[in-house]
């Protein structure tokens, strides 16, 4: 959308003839592409940006902000918008008018939704539809096959998307409600972990593009499944690196060690290193920011191969929750005391070994700890 659109050619209520207009830019579009667009959007092109904003009762400036926040390019005076676009503008503006959202928050809603669904749509077209729309007979084009396939899949995929979104919304709301401190709803104390494939840059020079793509997909899929299954949250993937978060240190530690163990047992995968930090984290649009995140990233860069490094705050949290002993000497004393009283000794899951203090760029001197399972070489 652009603010210079005057909306000429519209009738009194902003509606225009839905047939292609040479001045609208529609005449250069492929007819089959327009049919597919109409099927997916569920409406015909009827409005220029100015007309859509006027019909929705919002300013052109606000309409443009919403449009760009959703990730769409300016379209000048093209007649490319539908009743659905008008309704979406009206709904967002209505939330602002009702005082439920500020204008800035409404723009953030548009941006976060646009960014999330853009990646999903790209994946579905590139990987999903591309495989399903191979022409079944010689002479048929992919476009001829695509329309009926989309027609069949669209309602099912839409229902599934809404189902998953509601499930994720319920889970996220539950985590927020369980947070006792209102301030922690935004700035929360979390365990944040980075898992990084070792030597990925060298691999990109040796492997074919298709092989590299399969390796990245396998890594991301395995990491996503492990993080989700153990109760963590996958924040994002960066090809050779994944970022995850967990509400407690024990969960984050279990995920990290499982990642290392799983990748080590796969001969096709490079070695892995993980860094975890615990502390206050700022969350915005599904991402995490702050010193804790930066520290986790730095720890990953200095972690040994197939190993997990954690910061002192994370180590202290594991000790506090009795997931790890303060030292093996302490564990031995507790075991001896328990035996003397005919009691079961503490069942620690993890071991912590202090490493040499070292300066970390931008964060000063840190004391990393090597995290292992009890009994697998983690004793100091």
mmCIF file of C-alpha atoms in Angstrom:
data_model
loop_
_atom_site.group_PDB
_atom_site.id
_atom_site.type_symbol
_atom_site.label_atom_id
_atom_site.label_comp_id
_atom_site.label_asym_id
_atom_site.label_seq_id
_atom_site.Cartn_x
_atom_site.Cartn_y
_atom_site.Cartn_z
ATOM 1 C CA UNK A 1 0.000 0.000 0.000
ATOM 2 C CA UNK A 2 1.137 3.531 -0.653
ATOM 3 C CA UNK A 3 -0.318 6.787 0.555
ATOM 4 C CA UNK A 4 -0.419 8.380 -2.916
ATOM 5 C CA UNK A 5 -3.317 6.198 -4.081
ATOM 6 C CA UNK A 6 -6.316 8.441 -4.766
ATOM 7 C CA UNK A 7 -8.792 5.634 -5.335
ATOM 8 C CA UNK A 8 -10.092 7.086 -8.616
ATOM 9 C CA UNK A 9 -12.739 5.045 -10.405
ATOM 10 C CA UNK A 10 -14.541 3.870 -7.261
ATOM 11 C CA UNK A 11 -18.210 4.375 -6.644
ATOM 12 C CA UNK A 12 -19.594 6.003 -3.516
ATOM 13 C CA UNK A 13 -18.938 3.093 -1.153
ATOM 14 C CA UNK A 14 -15.461 2.310 -2.451
ATOM 15 C CA UNK A 15 -16.504 -0.706 -4.514
ATOM 16 C CA UNK A 16 -15.282 -1.122 -8.048
ATOM 17 C CA UNK A 17 -15.951 -3.457 -10.935
ATOM 18 C CA UNK A 18 -14.185 -6.762 -10.127
ATOM 19 C CA UNK A 19 -13.236 -7.344 -13.758
ATOM 20 C CA UNK A 20 -9.547 -6.750 -14.643
ATOM 21 C CA UNK A 21 -8.767 -3.107 -15.223
ATOM 22 C CA UNK A 22 -5.834 -2.114 -17.462
ATOM 23 C CA UNK A 23 -4.960 0.679 -15.027
ATOM 24 C CA UNK A 24 -4.954 -1.655 -12.032
ATOM 25 C CA UNK A 25 -2.050 -3.840 -13.107
ATOM 26 C CA UNK A 26 -4.211 -6.973 -13.267
ATOM 27 C CA UNK A 27 -3.893 -7.400 -17.024
ATOM 28 C CA UNK A 28 -0.309 -8.626 -16.730
ATOM 29 C CA UNK A 29 -1.125 -11.410 -14.284
ATOM 30 C CA UNK A 30 -1.416 -15.018 -15.348
ATOM 31 C CA UNK A 31 -5.114 -16.010 -15.435
ATOM 32 C CA UNK A 32 -4.420 -19.331 -13.713
ATOM 33 C CA UNK A 33 -2.401 -17.554 -11.033
ATOM 34 C CA UNK A 34 -5.352 -15.229 -10.465
ATOM 35 C CA UNK A 35 -7.710 -18.216 -10.195
ATOM 36 C CA UNK A 36 -5.409 -19.830 -7.630
ATOM 37 C CA UNK A 37 -5.146 -16.588 -5.686
ATOM 38 C CA UNK A 38 -8.923 -16.230 -5.689
ATOM 39 C CA UNK A 39 -9.304 -19.794 -4.435
ATOM 40 C CA UNK A 40 -6.844 -19.282 -1.580
ATOM 41 C CA UNK A 41 -8.066 -15.822 -0.563
ATOM 42 C CA UNK A 42 -11.718 -16.694 -1.050
ATOM 43 C CA UNK A 43 -12.470 -13.379 -2.730
ATOM 44 C CA UNK A 44 -11.822 -11.421 -5.918
ATOM 45 C CA UNK A 45 -9.626 -8.391 -6.286
ATOM 46 C CA UNK A 46 -11.884 -5.359 -5.793
ATOM 47 C CA UNK A 47 -9.980 -2.552 -4.115
ATOM 48 C CA UNK A 48 -6.968 -0.329 -4.472
ATOM 49 C CA UNK A 49 -5.180 0.316 -1.164
ATOM 50 C CA UNK A 50 -6.876 3.689 -0.783
ATOM 51 C CA UNK A 51 -10.309 2.200 -1.401
ATOM 52 C CA UNK A 52 -9.671 -0.645 1.047
ATOM 53 C CA UNK A 53 -8.583 1.784 3.772
ATOM 54 C CA UNK A 54 -11.635 3.981 3.176
ATOM 55 C CA UNK A 55 -14.019 1.022 3.228
ATOM 56 C CA UNK A 56 -12.429 -0.213 6.474
ATOM 57 C CA UNK A 57 -12.730 3.242 8.012
ATOM 58 C CA UNK A 58 -9.015 3.618 8.744
ATOM 59 C CA UNK A 59 -6.438 6.129 7.639
ATOM 60 C CA UNK A 60 -4.254 5.308 4.661
ATOM 61 C CA UNK A 61 -1.199 5.725 6.891
ATOM 62 C CA UNK A 62 -2.397 3.118 9.393
ATOM 63 C CA UNK A 63 -3.490 0.748 6.613
ATOM 64 C CA UNK A 64 -0.012 0.997 5.073
ATOM 65 C CA UNK A 65 1.629 0.288 8.432
ATOM 66 C CA UNK A 66 -0.488 -2.836 8.897
ATOM 67 C CA UNK A 67 0.183 -4.011 5.333
ATOM 68 C CA UNK A 68 3.943 -3.590 5.575
ATOM 69 C CA UNK A 69 4.026 -5.121 9.071
ATOM 70 C CA UNK A 70 2.425 -8.261 7.645
ATOM 71 C CA UNK A 71 5.361 -8.444 5.228
ATOM 72 C CA UNK A 72 3.813 -7.290 1.961
ATOM 73 C CA UNK A 73 5.383 -4.900 -0.526
ATOM 74 C CA UNK A 74 3.828 -1.588 -1.520
ATOM 75 C CA UNK A 75 1.479 -2.090 -4.489
ATOM 76 C CA UNK A 76 0.940 1.479 -5.620
ATOM 77 C CA UNK A 77 -2.498 1.997 -7.177
ATOM 78 C CA UNK A 78 -3.031 -1.638 -8.160
ATOM 79 C CA UNK A 79 -6.515 -3.018 -7.678
ATOM 80 C CA UNK A 80 -5.283 -6.064 -5.779
ATOM 81 C CA UNK A 81 -7.118 -6.139 -2.432
ATOM 82 C CA UNK A 82 -10.216 -8.089 -1.465
ATOM 83 C CA UNK A 83 -13.090 -8.006 1.017
ATOM 84 C CA UNK A 84 -10.906 -10.122 3.316
ATOM 85 C CA UNK A 85 -8.261 -7.366 3.358
ATOM 86 C CA UNK A 86 -10.908 -4.792 4.253
ATOM 87 C CA UNK A 87 -12.256 -7.019 7.033
ATOM 88 C CA UNK A 88 -8.759 -7.595 8.452
ATOM 89 C CA UNK A 89 -8.090 -3.840 8.527
ATOM 90 C CA UNK A 90 -11.449 -3.225 10.168
ATOM 91 C CA UNK A 91 -10.796 -5.850 12.844
ATOM 92 C CA UNK A 92 -7.345 -4.576 13.769
ATOM 93 C CA UNK A 93 -8.532 -0.973 13.822
ATOM 94 C CA UNK A 94 -11.555 -2.028 15.895
ATOM 95 C CA UNK A 95 -9.284 -3.544 18.549
ATOM 96 C CA UNK A 96 -7.431 -0.227 18.743
ATOM 97 C CA UNK A 97 -10.643 1.829 18.888
ATOM 98 C CA UNK A 98 -12.025 -0.401 21.651
ATOM 99 C CA UNK A 99 -8.888 0.164 23.708
ATOM 100 C CA UNK A 100 -7.984 -3.536 23.726
ATOM 101 C CA UNK A 101 -4.741 -2.894 21.835
ATOM 102 C CA UNK A 102 -2.622 0.190 21.376
ATOM 103 C CA UNK A 103 -1.825 1.113 17.800
ATOM 104 C CA UNK A 104 1.789 0.018 18.300
ATOM 105 C CA UNK A 105 0.637 -3.341 19.706
ATOM 106 C CA UNK A 106 -1.741 -3.866 16.777
ATOM 107 C CA UNK A 107 1.155 -3.311 14.392
ATOM 108 C CA UNK A 108 3.193 -5.851 16.393
ATOM 109 C CA UNK A 109 0.342 -8.347 16.082
ATOM 110 C CA UNK A 110 0.368 -7.854 12.326
ATOM 111 C CA UNK A 111 4.154 -8.181 12.155
ATOM 112 C CA UNK A 112 4.475 -11.283 14.337
ATOM 113 C CA UNK A 113 1.633 -13.034 12.525
ATOM 114 C CA UNK A 114 3.036 -12.099 9.133
ATOM 115 C CA UNK A 115 6.559 -13.267 9.925
ATOM 116 C CA UNK A 116 5.402 -16.577 11.373
ATOM 117 C CA UNK A 117 2.955 -17.462 8.631
ATOM 118 C CA UNK A 118 5.287 -16.294 5.848
ATOM 119 C CA UNK A 119 7.804 -18.967 6.779
ATOM 120 C CA UNK A 120 5.065 -21.568 7.041
ATOM 121 C CA UNK A 121 3.637 -20.640 3.634
ATOM 122 C CA UNK A 122 7.062 -20.732 1.977
ATOM 123 C CA UNK A 123 7.742 -24.177 3.409
ATOM 124 C CA UNK A 124 4.368 -25.522 2.314
ATOM 125 C CA UNK A 125 4.791 -24.293 -1.242
ATOM 126 C CA UNK A 126 8.469 -25.259 -1.605
ATOM 127 C CA UNK A 127 8.352 -28.661 0.066
ATOM 128 C CA UNK A 128 4.777 -29.802 0.390
ATOM 129 C CA UNK A 129 2.872 -28.689 -2.692
ATOM 130 C CA UNK A 130 5.875 -29.076 -4.955
ATOM 131 C CA UNK A 131 5.971 -32.791 -4.252
ATOM 132 C CA UNK A 132 2.223 -33.285 -4.545
ATOM 133 C CA UNK A 133 1.782 -31.417 -7.806
ATOM 134 C CA UNK A 134 4.069 -33.455 -10.013
ATOM 135 C CA UNK A 135 2.037 -33.928 -13.234
ATOM 136 C CA UNK A 136 0.543 -37.443 -13.167
ATOM 137 C CA UNK A 137 0.334 -37.665 -16.957
ATOM 138 C CA UNK A 138 2.575 -36.473 -19.801
ATOM 139 C CA UNK A 139 1.422 -33.181 -21.245
ATOM 140 C CA UNK A 140 -0.141 -31.877 -18.030
ATOM 141 C CA UNK A 141 1.393 -28.801 -16.455
ATOM 142 C CA UNK A 142 2.057 -28.427 -12.748
ATOM 143 C CA UNK A 143 -0.301 -25.451 -12.681
ATOM 144 C CA UNK A 144 -3.176 -27.581 -13.998
ATOM 145 C CA UNK A 145 -2.614 -30.058 -11.183
ATOM 146 C CA UNK A 146 -2.070 -27.453 -8.460
ATOM 147 C CA UNK A 147 -5.553 -25.919 -8.494
ATOM 148 C CA UNK A 148 -7.564 -29.075 -7.616
ATOM 149 C CA UNK A 149 -4.940 -30.154 -5.075
ATOM 150 C CA UNK A 150 -5.100 -26.793 -3.307
ATOM 151 C CA UNK A 151 -8.887 -26.853 -3.488
ATOM 152 C CA UNK A 152 -8.917 -30.164 -1.608
ATOM 153 C CA UNK A 153 -6.176 -29.356 0.916
ATOM 154 C CA UNK A 154 -6.985 -25.745 1.772
ATOM 155 C CA UNK A 155 -9.867 -26.279 4.224
ATOM 156 C CA UNK A 156 -8.044 -29.112 6.012
ATOM 157 C CA UNK A 157 -4.791 -27.179 6.338
ATOM 158 C CA UNK A 158 -6.702 -24.116 7.538
ATOM 159 C CA UNK A 159 -8.469 -26.100 10.263
ATOM 160 C CA UNK A 160 -5.201 -27.709 11.337
ATOM 161 C CA UNK A 161 -3.443 -24.330 11.476
ATOM 162 C CA UNK A 162 -6.147 -22.901 13.734
ATOM 163 C CA UNK A 163 -6.030 -26.019 15.943
ATOM 164 C CA UNK A 164 -2.243 -25.823 16.413
ATOM 165 C CA UNK A 165 -2.425 -22.061 17.042
ATOM 166 C CA UNK A 166 -5.068 -22.528 19.733
ATOM 167 C CA UNK A 167 -3.005 -25.285 21.349
ATOM 168 C CA UNK A 168 0.120 -23.101 21.365
ATOM 169 C CA UNK A 169 -1.866 -20.128 22.681
ATOM 170 C CA UNK A 170 -3.267 -22.230 25.517
ATOM 171 C CA UNK A 171 0.203 -23.509 26.450
ATOM 172 C CA UNK A 172 1.713 -20.028 26.374
ATOM 173 C CA UNK A 173 -1.146 -18.534 28.389
ATOM 174 C CA UNK A 174 -0.760 -21.297 30.952
ATOM 175 C CA UNK A 175 2.932 -20.505 31.411
ATOM 176 C CA UNK A 176 2.181 -16.817 31.883
ATOM 177 C CA UNK A 177 -0.622 -17.439 34.398
ATOM 178 C CA UNK A 178 1.687 -19.657 36.454
ATOM 179 C CA UNK A 179 4.181 -16.800 36.705
ATOM 180 C CA UNK A 180 3.603 -15.244 40.097
ATOM 181 C CA UNK A 181 5.299 -11.902 39.462
ATOM 182 C CA UNK A 182 3.648 -9.594 36.931
ATOM 183 C CA UNK A 183 7.058 -8.221 35.899
ATOM 184 C CA UNK A 184 8.217 -11.733 34.995
ATOM 185 C CA UNK A 185 5.481 -11.974 32.371
ATOM 186 C CA UNK A 186 7.730 -9.840 30.143
ATOM 187 C CA UNK A 187 11.177 -10.138 31.726
ATOM 188 C CA UNK A 188 11.305 -13.757 32.863
ATOM 189 C CA UNK A 189 13.973 -15.977 34.379
ATOM 190 C CA UNK A 190 14.590 -18.773 31.917
ATOM 191 C CA UNK A 191 17.248 -21.258 30.909
ATOM 192 C CA UNK A 192 18.404 -20.487 27.364
ATOM 193 C CA UNK A 193 20.446 -22.902 25.279
ATOM 194 C CA UNK A 194 22.231 -22.753 21.935
ATOM 195 C CA UNK A 195 23.152 -25.965 20.118
ATOM 196 C CA UNK A 196 25.647 -25.542 17.284
ATOM 197 C CA UNK A 197 26.956 -27.975 14.666
ATOM 198 C CA UNK A 198 30.765 -28.007 14.671
ATOM 199 C CA UNK A 199 32.557 -27.303 11.381
ATOM 200 C CA UNK A 200 29.403 -26.413 9.460
ATOM 201 C CA UNK A 201 31.167 -23.797 7.330
ATOM 202 C CA UNK A 202 33.651 -26.421 6.096
ATOM 203 C CA UNK A 203 30.756 -28.745 5.299
ATOM 204 C CA UNK A 204 29.134 -26.136 3.079
ATOM 205 C CA UNK A 205 32.240 -26.185 0.876
ATOM 206 C CA UNK A 206 32.367 -29.997 0.610
ATOM 207 C CA UNK A 207 28.739 -31.049 0.308
ATOM 208 C CA UNK A 208 26.301 -30.663 -2.538
ATOM 209 C CA UNK A 209 23.445 -28.243 -1.928
ATOM 210 C CA UNK A 210 20.850 -31.012 -1.756
ATOM 211 C CA UNK A 211 22.930 -33.012 0.752
ATOM 212 C CA UNK A 212 23.477 -29.915 2.861
ATOM 213 C CA UNK A 213 19.776 -29.150 2.828
ATOM 214 C CA UNK A 214 18.941 -32.671 3.966
ATOM 215 C CA UNK A 215 21.492 -32.472 6.785
ATOM 216 C CA UNK A 216 20.117 -29.145 8.023
ATOM 217 C CA UNK A 217 16.547 -30.417 7.839
ATOM 218 C CA UNK A 218 17.470 -33.581 9.758
ATOM 219 C CA UNK A 219 19.261 -31.540 12.437
ATOM 220 C CA UNK A 220 16.407 -29.060 12.831
ATOM 221 C CA UNK A 221 13.775 -31.805 12.907
ATOM 222 C CA UNK A 222 15.660 -33.875 15.489
ATOM 223 C CA UNK A 223 16.345 -30.835 17.666
ATOM 224 C CA UNK A 224 12.749 -29.607 17.449
ATOM 225 C CA UNK A 225 11.368 -33.018 18.422
ATOM 226 C CA UNK A 226 13.738 -33.428 21.368
ATOM 227 C CA UNK A 227 13.110 -29.914 22.682
ATOM 228 C CA UNK A 228 9.337 -30.287 22.449
ATOM 229 C CA UNK A 229 9.229 -33.796 23.910
ATOM 230 C CA UNK A 230 11.178 -32.750 27.014
ATOM 231 C CA UNK A 231 9.061 -29.662 27.704
ATOM 232 C CA UNK A 232 11.273 -26.959 26.237
ATOM 233 C CA UNK A 233 10.413 -24.386 23.575
ATOM 234 C CA UNK A 234 12.236 -24.086 20.282
ATOM 235 C CA UNK A 235 12.750 -20.350 19.773
ATOM 236 C CA UNK A 236 14.331 -20.459 16.321
ATOM 237 C CA UNK A 237 16.616 -22.372 13.996
ATOM 238 C CA UNK A 238 19.532 -20.838 12.127
ATOM 239 C CA UNK A 239 20.612 -23.645 9.823
ATOM 240 C CA UNK A 240 23.533 -24.987 11.823
ATOM 241 C CA UNK A 241 22.262 -23.701 15.164
ATOM 242 C CA UNK A 242 19.110 -23.938 17.256
ATOM 243 C CA UNK A 243 18.025 -21.720 20.124
ATOM 244 C CA UNK A 244 15.714 -23.129 22.787
ATOM 245 C CA UNK A 245 14.404 -22.095 26.192
ATOM 246 C CA UNK A 246 13.035 -23.881 29.245
ATOM 247 C CA UNK A 247 11.382 -22.710 32.435
ATOM 248 C CA UNK A 248 13.744 -24.681 34.660
ATOM 249 C CA UNK A 249 17.409 -25.620 34.551
ATOM 250 C CA UNK A 250 16.810 -29.360 34.852
ATOM 251 C CA UNK A 251 14.726 -29.459 31.688
ATOM 252 C CA UNK A 252 17.286 -27.388 29.766
ATOM 253 C CA UNK A 253 20.119 -29.652 30.945
ATOM 254 C CA UNK A 254 18.286 -32.825 29.912
ATOM 255 C CA UNK A 255 17.574 -31.390 26.461
ATOM 256 C CA UNK A 256 21.200 -30.349 25.964
ATOM 257 C CA UNK A 257 22.622 -33.734 26.867
ATOM 258 C CA UNK A 258 20.034 -35.565 24.764
ATOM 259 C CA UNK A 259 20.938 -33.401 21.780
ATOM 260 C CA UNK A 260 24.625 -34.224 22.152
ATOM 261 C CA UNK A 261 23.952 -37.932 22.681
ATOM 262 C CA UNK A 262 21.529 -38.208 19.772
ATOM 263 C CA UNK A 263 23.813 -36.433 17.310
ATOM 264 C CA UNK A 264 26.825 -38.443 18.494
ATOM 265 C CA UNK A 265 24.957 -41.652 17.669
ATOM 266 C CA UNK A 266 24.215 -40.485 14.123
ATOM 267 C CA UNK A 267 27.205 -41.029 11.848
ATOM 268 C CA UNK A 268 25.825 -38.604 9.257
ATOM 269 C CA UNK A 269 25.836 -35.697 11.713
ATOM 270 C CA UNK A 270 28.757 -33.440 12.652
ATOM 271 C CA UNK A 271 29.750 -33.047 16.276
ATOM 272 C CA UNK A 272 27.654 -30.751 18.441
ATOM 273 C CA UNK A 273 28.391 -28.262 21.168
ATOM 274 C CA UNK A 274 25.884 -26.602 23.511
ATOM 275 C CA UNK A 275 25.984 -23.542 25.736
ATOM 276 C CA UNK A 276 23.348 -22.737 28.369
ATOM 277 C CA UNK A 277 22.802 -19.741 30.626
ATOM 278 C CA UNK A 278 20.165 -18.995 33.251
ATOM 279 C CA UNK A 279 18.744 -15.595 34.115
ATOM 280 C CA UNK A 280 16.413 -12.773 33.167
ATOM 281 C CA UNK A 281 15.297 -12.861 29.545
ATOM 282 C CA UNK A 282 13.233 -10.349 27.604
ATOM 283 C CA UNK A 283 10.697 -11.949 25.281
ATOM 284 C CA UNK A 284 9.403 -10.177 22.184
ATOM 285 C CA UNK A 285 7.365 -11.629 19.304
ATOM 286 C CA UNK A 286 8.330 -15.181 20.232
ATOM 287 C CA UNK A 287 12.061 -14.395 20.393
ATOM 288 C CA UNK A 288 14.317 -13.898 23.417
ATOM 289 C CA UNK A 289 16.845 -11.175 24.084
ATOM 290 C CA UNK A 290 19.253 -9.982 26.735
ATOM 291 C CA UNK A 291 22.531 -10.709 28.450
ATOM 292 C CA UNK A 292 21.489 -14.260 29.333
ATOM 293 C CA UNK A 293 20.940 -15.073 25.656
ATOM 294 C CA UNK A 294 24.258 -13.474 24.674
ATOM 295 C CA UNK A 295 26.076 -15.446 27.358
ATOM 296 C CA UNK A 296 24.564 -18.743 26.175
ATOM 297 C CA UNK A 297 25.745 -17.946 22.650
ATOM 298 C CA UNK A 298 29.279 -17.150 23.836
ATOM 299 C CA UNK A 299 29.447 -20.346 25.904
ATOM 300 C CA UNK A 300 28.505 -22.334 22.807
ATOM 301 C CA UNK A 301 31.396 -20.840 20.867
ATOM 302 C CA UNK A 302 33.941 -21.978 23.493
ATOM 303 C CA UNK A 303 32.359 -25.335 24.373
ATOM 304 C CA UNK A 304 34.355 -28.494 23.571
ATOM 305 C CA UNK A 305 33.029 -30.797 20.858
ATOM 306 C CA UNK A 306 30.157 -33.041 21.953
ATOM 307 C CA UNK A 307 29.976 -31.203 25.265
ATOM 308 C CA UNK A 308 27.741 -28.816 27.193
ATOM 309 C CA UNK A 309 29.003 -25.671 28.937
ATOM 310 C CA UNK A 310 26.800 -23.745 31.380
ATOM 311 C CA UNK A 311 27.239 -20.494 33.272
ATOM 312 C CA UNK A 312 27.558 -20.192 37.060
ATOM 313 C CA UNK A 313 23.930 -19.058 37.500
ATOM 314 C CA UNK A 314 22.744 -22.194 35.708
ATOM 315 C CA UNK A 315 25.032 -24.367 37.837
ATOM 316 C CA UNK A 316 23.723 -22.722 41.006
ATOM 317 C CA UNK A 317 20.143 -23.352 39.887
ATOM 318 C CA UNK A 318 20.839 -27.067 39.299
ATOM 319 C CA UNK A 319 22.413 -27.274 42.756
ATOM 320 C CA UNK A 320 19.478 -25.400 44.336
ATOM 321 C CA UNK A 321 16.931 -27.760 42.790
ATOM 322 C CA UNK A 322 19.105 -30.743 43.782
ATOM 323 C CA UNK A 323 19.486 -31.884 40.185
ATOM 324 C CA UNK A 324 23.276 -31.762 40.674
ATOM 325 C CA UNK A 325 25.580 -31.805 43.715
ATOM 326 C CA UNK A 326 27.758 -28.824 44.527
ATOM 327 C CA UNK A 327 30.711 -31.191 44.073
ATOM 328 C CA UNK A 328 31.430 -34.888 44.066
ATOM 329 C CA UNK A 329 32.923 -34.504 47.545
ATOM 330 C CA UNK A 330 29.590 -33.146 48.788
ATOM 331 C CA UNK A 331 27.771 -36.000 47.036
ATOM 332 C CA UNK A 332 30.051 -38.533 48.713
ATOM 333 C CA UNK A 333 29.460 -36.992 52.156
ATOM 334 C CA UNK A 334 25.688 -37.035 51.616
ATOM 335 C CA UNK A 335 25.810 -40.665 50.463
ATOM 336 C CA UNK A 336 27.826 -41.658 53.558
ATOM 337 C CA UNK A 337 25.407 -39.804 55.851
ATOM 338 C CA UNK A 338 22.411 -41.448 54.188
ATOM 339 C CA UNK A 339 23.984 -44.890 54.508
ATOM 340 C CA UNK A 340 24.639 -44.273 58.191
ATOM 341 C CA UNK A 341 20.964 -43.420 58.703
ATOM 342 C CA UNK A 342 19.840 -46.345 56.502
ATOM 343 C CA UNK A 343 18.337 -43.882 54.029
ATOM 344 C CA UNK A 344 18.505 -43.552 50.251
ATOM 345 C CA UNK A 345 21.225 -41.147 49.097
ATOM 346 C CA UNK A 346 20.214 -38.154 46.948
ATOM 347 C CA UNK A 347 19.535 -39.181 43.331
ATOM 348 C CA UNK A 348 21.354 -36.496 41.390
ATOM 349 C CA UNK A 349 20.842 -36.529 37.615
ATOM 350 C CA UNK A 350 23.738 -34.329 36.554
ATOM 351 C CA UNK A 351 27.338 -33.577 37.402
ATOM 352 C CA UNK A 352 29.060 -30.176 37.231
ATOM 353 C CA UNK A 353 32.770 -29.666 36.756
ATOM 354 C CA UNK A 354 34.153 -26.109 37.118
ATOM 355 C CA UNK A 355 36.345 -24.972 34.245
ATOM 356 C CA UNK A 356 38.972 -22.253 34.096
ATOM 357 C CA UNK A 357 37.605 -18.728 34.309
ATOM 358 C CA UNK A 358 38.036 -16.885 31.057
ATOM 359 C CA UNK A 359 37.193 -13.525 29.516
ATOM 360 C CA UNK A 360 34.226 -13.580 27.132
ATOM 361 C CA UNK A 361 33.902 -10.813 24.589
ATOM 362 C CA UNK A 362 31.413 -8.203 25.727
ATOM 363 C CA UNK A 363 30.558 -10.000 28.978
ATOM 364 C CA UNK A 364 33.731 -9.842 31.054
ATOM 365 C CA UNK A 365 35.153 -12.830 32.934
ATOM 366 C CA UNK A 366 32.868 -15.857 33.245
ATOM 367 C CA UNK A 367 33.243 -19.194 35.004
ATOM 368 C CA UNK A 368 31.908 -21.942 32.753
ATOM 369 C CA UNK A 369 30.938 -25.349 34.105
ATOM 370 C CA UNK A 370 31.035 -28.601 32.171
ATOM 371 C CA UNK A 371 27.673 -30.376 32.420
ATOM 372 C CA UNK A 372 27.498 -34.173 32.197
ATOM 373 C CA UNK A 373 25.315 -36.986 33.447
ATOM 374 C CA UNK A 374 26.260 -38.615 36.717
ATOM 375 C CA UNK A 375 28.575 -41.555 36.074
ATOM 376 C CA UNK A 376 29.641 -40.617 32.502
ATOM 377 C CA UNK A 377 32.888 -38.865 33.289
ATOM 378 C CA UNK A 378 31.486 -35.781 34.953
ATOM 379 C CA UNK A 379 33.146 -36.403 38.321
ATOM 380 C CA UNK A 380 35.713 -33.851 39.269
#
